[in-house]
PDB file of C-alpha atoms and ligand atoms in Angstrom:
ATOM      1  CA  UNK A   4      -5.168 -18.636   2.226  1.00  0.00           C
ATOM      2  CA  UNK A   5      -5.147 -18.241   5.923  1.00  0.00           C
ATOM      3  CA  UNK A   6      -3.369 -15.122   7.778  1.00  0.00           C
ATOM      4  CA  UNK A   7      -0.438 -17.943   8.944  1.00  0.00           C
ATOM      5  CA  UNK A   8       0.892 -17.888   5.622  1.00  0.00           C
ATOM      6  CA  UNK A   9       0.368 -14.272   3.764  1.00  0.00           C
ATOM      7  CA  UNK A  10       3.050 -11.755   3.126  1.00  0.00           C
ATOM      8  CA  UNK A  11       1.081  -8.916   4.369  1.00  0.00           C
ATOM      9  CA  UNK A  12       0.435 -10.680   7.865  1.00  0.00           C
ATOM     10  CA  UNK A  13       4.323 -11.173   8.201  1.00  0.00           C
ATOM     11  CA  UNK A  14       5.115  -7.960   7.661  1.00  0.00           C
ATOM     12  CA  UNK A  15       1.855  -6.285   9.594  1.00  0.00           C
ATOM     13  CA  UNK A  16       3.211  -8.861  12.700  1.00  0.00           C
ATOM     14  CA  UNK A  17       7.170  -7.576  11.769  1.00  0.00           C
ATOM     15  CA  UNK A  18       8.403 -10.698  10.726  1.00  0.00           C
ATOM     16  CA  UNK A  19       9.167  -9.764   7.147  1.00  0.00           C
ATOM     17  CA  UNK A  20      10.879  -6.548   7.556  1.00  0.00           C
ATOM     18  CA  UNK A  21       9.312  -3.185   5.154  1.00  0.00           C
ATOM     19  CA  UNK A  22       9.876   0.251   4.561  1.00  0.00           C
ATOM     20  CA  UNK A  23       6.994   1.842   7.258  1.00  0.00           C
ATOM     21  CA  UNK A  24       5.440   5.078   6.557  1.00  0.00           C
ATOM     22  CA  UNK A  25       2.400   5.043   9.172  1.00  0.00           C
ATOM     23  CA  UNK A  26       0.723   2.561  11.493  1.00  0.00           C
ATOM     24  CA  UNK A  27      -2.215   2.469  14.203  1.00  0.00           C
ATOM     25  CA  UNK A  28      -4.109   0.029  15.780  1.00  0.00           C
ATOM     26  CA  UNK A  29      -5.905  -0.976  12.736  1.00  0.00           C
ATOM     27  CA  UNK A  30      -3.482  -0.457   9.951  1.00  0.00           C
ATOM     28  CA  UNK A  31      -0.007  -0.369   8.563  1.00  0.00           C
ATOM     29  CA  UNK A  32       1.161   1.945   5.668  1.00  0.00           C
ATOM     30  CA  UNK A  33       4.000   0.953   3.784  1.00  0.00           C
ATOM     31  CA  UNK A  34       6.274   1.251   0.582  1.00  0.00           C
ATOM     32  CA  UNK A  35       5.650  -0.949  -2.400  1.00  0.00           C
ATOM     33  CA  UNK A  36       8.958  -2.744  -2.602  1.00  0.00           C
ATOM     34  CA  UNK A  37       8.163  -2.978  -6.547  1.00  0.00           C
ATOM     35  CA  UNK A  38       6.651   0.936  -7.137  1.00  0.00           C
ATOM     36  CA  UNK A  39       4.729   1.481 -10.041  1.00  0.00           C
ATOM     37  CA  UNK A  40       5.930   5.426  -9.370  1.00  0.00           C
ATOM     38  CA  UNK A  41       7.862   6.778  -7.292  1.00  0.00           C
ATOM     39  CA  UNK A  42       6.168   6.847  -3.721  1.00  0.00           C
ATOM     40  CA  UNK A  43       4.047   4.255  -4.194  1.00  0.00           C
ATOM     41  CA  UNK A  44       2.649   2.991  -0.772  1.00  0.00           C
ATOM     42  CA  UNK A  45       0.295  -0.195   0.421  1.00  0.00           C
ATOM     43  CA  UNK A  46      -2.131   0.217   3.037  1.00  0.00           C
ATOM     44  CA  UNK A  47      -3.466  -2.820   4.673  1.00  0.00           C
ATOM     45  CA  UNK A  48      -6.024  -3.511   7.751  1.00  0.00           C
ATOM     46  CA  UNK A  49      -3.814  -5.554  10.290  1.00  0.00           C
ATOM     47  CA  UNK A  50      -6.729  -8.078  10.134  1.00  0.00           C
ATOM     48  CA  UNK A  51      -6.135 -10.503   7.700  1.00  0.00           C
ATOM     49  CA  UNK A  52      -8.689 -11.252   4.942  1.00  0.00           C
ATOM     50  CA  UNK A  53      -8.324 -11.630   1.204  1.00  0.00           C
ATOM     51  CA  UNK A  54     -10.306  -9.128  -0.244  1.00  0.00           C
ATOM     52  CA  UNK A  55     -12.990  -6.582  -0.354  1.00  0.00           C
ATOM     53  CA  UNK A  56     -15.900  -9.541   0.231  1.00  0.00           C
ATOM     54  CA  UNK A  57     -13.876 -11.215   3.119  1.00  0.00           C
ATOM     55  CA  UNK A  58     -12.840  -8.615   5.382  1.00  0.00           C
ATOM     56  CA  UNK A  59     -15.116  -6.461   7.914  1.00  0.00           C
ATOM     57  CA  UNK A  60     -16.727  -3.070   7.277  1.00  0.00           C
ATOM     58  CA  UNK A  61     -14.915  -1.859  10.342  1.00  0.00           C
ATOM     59  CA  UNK A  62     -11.331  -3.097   8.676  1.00  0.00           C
ATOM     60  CA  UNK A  63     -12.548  -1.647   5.395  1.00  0.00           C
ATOM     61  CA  UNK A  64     -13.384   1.796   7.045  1.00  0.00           C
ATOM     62  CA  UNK A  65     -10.227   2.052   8.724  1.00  0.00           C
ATOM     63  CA  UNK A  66      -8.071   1.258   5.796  1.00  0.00           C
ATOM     64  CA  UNK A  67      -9.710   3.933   4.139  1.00  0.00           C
ATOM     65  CA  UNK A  68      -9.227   7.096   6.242  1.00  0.00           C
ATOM     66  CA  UNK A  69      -5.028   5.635   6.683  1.00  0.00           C
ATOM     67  CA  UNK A  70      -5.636   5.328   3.324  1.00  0.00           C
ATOM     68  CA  UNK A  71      -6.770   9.161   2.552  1.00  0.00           C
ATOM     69  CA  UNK A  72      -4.134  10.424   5.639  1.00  0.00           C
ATOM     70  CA  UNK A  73      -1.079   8.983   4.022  1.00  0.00           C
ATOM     71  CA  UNK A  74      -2.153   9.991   0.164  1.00  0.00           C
ATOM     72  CA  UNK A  75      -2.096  13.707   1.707  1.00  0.00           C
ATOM     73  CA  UNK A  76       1.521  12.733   3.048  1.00  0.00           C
ATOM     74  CA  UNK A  77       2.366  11.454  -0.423  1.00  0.00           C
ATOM     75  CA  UNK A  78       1.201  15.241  -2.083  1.00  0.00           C
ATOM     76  CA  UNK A  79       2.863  16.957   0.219  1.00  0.00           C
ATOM     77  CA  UNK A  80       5.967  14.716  -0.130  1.00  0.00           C
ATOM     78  CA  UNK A  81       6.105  14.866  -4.039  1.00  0.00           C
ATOM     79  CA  UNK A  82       4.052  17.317  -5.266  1.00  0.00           C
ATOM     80  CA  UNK A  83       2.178  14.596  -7.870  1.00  0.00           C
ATOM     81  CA  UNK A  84       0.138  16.131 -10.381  1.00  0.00           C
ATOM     82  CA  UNK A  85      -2.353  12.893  -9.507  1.00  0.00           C
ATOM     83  CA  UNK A  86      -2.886  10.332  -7.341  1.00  0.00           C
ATOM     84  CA  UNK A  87      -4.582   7.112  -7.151  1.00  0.00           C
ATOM     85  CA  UNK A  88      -6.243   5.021  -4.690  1.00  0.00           C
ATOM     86  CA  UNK A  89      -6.657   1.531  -5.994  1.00  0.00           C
ATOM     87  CA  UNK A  90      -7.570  -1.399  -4.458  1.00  0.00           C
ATOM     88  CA  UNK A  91      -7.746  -5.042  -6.399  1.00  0.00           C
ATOM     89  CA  UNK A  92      -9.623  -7.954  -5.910  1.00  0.00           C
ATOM     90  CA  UNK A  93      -8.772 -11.315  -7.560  1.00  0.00           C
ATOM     91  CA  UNK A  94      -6.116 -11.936 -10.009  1.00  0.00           C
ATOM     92  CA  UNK A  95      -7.770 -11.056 -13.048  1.00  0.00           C
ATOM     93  CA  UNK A  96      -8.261  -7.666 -11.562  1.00  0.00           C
ATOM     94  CA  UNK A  97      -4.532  -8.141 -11.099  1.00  0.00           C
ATOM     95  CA  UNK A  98      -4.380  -8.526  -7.618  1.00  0.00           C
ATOM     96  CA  UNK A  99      -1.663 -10.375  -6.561  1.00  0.00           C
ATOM     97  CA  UNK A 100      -1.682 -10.507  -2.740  1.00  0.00           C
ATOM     98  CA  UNK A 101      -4.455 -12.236  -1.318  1.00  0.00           C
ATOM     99  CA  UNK A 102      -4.383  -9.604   1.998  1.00  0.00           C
ATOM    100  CA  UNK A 103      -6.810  -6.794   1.127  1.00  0.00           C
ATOM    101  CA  UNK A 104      -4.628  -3.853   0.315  1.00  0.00           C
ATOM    102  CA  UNK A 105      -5.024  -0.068  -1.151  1.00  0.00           C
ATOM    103  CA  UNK A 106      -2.554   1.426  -3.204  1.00  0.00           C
ATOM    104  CA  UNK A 107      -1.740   5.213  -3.133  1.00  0.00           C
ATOM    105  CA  UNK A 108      -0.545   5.790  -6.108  1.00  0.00           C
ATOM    106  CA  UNK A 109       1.168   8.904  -7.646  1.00  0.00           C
ATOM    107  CA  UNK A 110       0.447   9.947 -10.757  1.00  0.00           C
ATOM    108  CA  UNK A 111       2.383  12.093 -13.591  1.00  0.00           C
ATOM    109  CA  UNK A 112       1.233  13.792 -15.999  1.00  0.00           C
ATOM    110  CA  UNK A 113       1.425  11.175 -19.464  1.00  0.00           C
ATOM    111  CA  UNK A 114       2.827   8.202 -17.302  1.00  0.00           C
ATOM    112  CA  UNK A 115       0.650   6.374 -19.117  1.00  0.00           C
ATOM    113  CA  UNK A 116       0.355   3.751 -16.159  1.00  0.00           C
ATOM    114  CA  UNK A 117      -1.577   0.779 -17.230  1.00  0.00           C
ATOM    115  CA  UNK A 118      -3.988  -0.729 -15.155  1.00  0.00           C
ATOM    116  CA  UNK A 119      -1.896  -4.262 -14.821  1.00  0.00           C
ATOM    117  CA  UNK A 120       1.511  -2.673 -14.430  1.00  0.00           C
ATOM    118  CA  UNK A 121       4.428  -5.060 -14.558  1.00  0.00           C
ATOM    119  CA  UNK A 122       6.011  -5.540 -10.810  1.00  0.00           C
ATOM    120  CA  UNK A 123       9.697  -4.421 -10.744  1.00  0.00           C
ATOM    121  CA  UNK A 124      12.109  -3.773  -7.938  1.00  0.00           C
ATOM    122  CA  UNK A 125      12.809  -0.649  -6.616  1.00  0.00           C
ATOM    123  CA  UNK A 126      15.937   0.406  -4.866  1.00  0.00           C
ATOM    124  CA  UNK A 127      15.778  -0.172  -1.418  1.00  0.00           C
ATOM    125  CA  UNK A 128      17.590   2.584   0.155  1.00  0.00           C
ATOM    126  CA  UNK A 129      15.535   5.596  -1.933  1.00  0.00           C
ATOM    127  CA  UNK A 130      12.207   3.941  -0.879  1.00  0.00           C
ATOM    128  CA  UNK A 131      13.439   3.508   2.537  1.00  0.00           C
ATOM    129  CA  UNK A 132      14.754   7.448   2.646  1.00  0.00           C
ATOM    130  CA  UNK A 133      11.083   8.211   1.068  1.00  0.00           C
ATOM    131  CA  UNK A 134       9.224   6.475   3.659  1.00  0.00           C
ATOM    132  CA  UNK A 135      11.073   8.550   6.025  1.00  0.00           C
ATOM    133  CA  UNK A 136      10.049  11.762   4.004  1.00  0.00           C
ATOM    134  CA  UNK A 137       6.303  10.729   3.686  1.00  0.00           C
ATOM    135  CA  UNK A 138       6.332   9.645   7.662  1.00  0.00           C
ATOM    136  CA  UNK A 139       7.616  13.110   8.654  1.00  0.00           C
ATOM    137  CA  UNK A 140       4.620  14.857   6.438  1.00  0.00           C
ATOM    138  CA  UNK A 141       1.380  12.729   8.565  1.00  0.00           C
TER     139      UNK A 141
HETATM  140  P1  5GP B 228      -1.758  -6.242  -5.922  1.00  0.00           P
HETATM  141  O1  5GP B 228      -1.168  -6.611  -7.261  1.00  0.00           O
HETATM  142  O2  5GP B 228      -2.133  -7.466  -5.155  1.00  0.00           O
HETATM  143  O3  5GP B 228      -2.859  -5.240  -5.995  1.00  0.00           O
HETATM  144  O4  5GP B 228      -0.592  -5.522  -5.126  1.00  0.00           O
HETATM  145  C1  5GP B 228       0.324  -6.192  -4.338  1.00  0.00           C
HETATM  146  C2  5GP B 228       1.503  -5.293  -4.197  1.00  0.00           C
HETATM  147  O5  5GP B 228       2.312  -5.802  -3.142  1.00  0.00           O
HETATM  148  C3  5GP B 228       2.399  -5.235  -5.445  1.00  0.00           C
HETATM  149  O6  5GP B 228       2.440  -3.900  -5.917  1.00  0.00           O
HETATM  150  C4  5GP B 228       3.746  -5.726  -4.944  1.00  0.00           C
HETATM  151  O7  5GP B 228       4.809  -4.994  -5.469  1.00  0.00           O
HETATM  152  C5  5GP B 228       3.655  -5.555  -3.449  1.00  0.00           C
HETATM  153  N1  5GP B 228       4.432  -6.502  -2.682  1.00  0.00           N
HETATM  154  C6  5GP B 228       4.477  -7.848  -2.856  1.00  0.00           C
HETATM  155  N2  5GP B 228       5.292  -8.412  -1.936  1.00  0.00           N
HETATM  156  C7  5GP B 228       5.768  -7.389  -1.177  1.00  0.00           C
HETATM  157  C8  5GP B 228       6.667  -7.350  -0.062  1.00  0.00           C
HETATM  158  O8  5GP B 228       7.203  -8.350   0.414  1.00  0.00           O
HETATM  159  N3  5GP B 228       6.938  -6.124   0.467  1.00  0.00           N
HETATM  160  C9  5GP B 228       6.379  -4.974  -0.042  1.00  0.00           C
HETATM  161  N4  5GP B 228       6.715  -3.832   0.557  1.00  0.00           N
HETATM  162  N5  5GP B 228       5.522  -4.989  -1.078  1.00  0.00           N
HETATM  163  C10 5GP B 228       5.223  -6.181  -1.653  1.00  0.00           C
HETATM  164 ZN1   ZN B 229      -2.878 -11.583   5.619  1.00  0.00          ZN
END
């Protein structure tokens, strides 16, 4: 799939709106409209590509350090007692956007997460109020 038609492009380029906790040059953090926990943000390189073979070491490195700056943000936000940073590729590793993505995940004690979580909707207006929290803690 080419940039012209991925989610992640439209909403890195602001055409699909999203809930945004941190962007720079290189990157855009935002909220997982479907949160496997509560604060569970996407980072993405602005540079489209589908995975971790397709895009550059230079988008790969930046996504990284936004990566490691918000998941601070997230600690200090909700006190998790873990966190994970998780990053899919291909949809038997359940990856389900073809944009390469991390996820900073929170983690509770005996959520008992699976790997392959189920995707279901959040409310909009808490994950929009907690993007605003995590925001105000980069
Ligand atoms: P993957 O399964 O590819 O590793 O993760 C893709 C993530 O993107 C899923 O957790 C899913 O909830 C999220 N997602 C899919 N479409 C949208 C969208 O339009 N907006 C936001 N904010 N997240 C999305
Ligand atoms: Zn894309």
């Amino acid at each position: 799939m080419s940039g012209q038609d991925c989610i992640f492009c439209k909403i890195a380029s602001g055409e699909i709106p999203c809930s945004r906790v941190y962007e720079d040059e290189a990157t855009l953090a935002f909220m997982d409209i479907n949160p496997a926990n509560e604060g569970h943000v996407l980072v993405i390189p602005k540079e489209h590509g589908a995975d971790v073979h397709e895009i550059s070491d230079e988008a790969l490195a930046a996504t990284a350090i936004t990566a490691k700056r918000v998941a601070g943000a997230v600690v200090r936000t909700l006190s998790p007692e873990g966190l994970n940073l998780l990053q899919c590729n291909g949809p038997a590793a359940a990856q389900s956007v073809m944009h390469f993505h991390m996820h900073v995940l929170p983690r509770r004690e005996g959520d008992a997460l699976a790997m392959n979580w189920g995707l279901v909707p959040g409310d909009i207006d808490a994950i929009g109020a907690l993007a605003e929290r995590i925001a105000a803690e980069l």
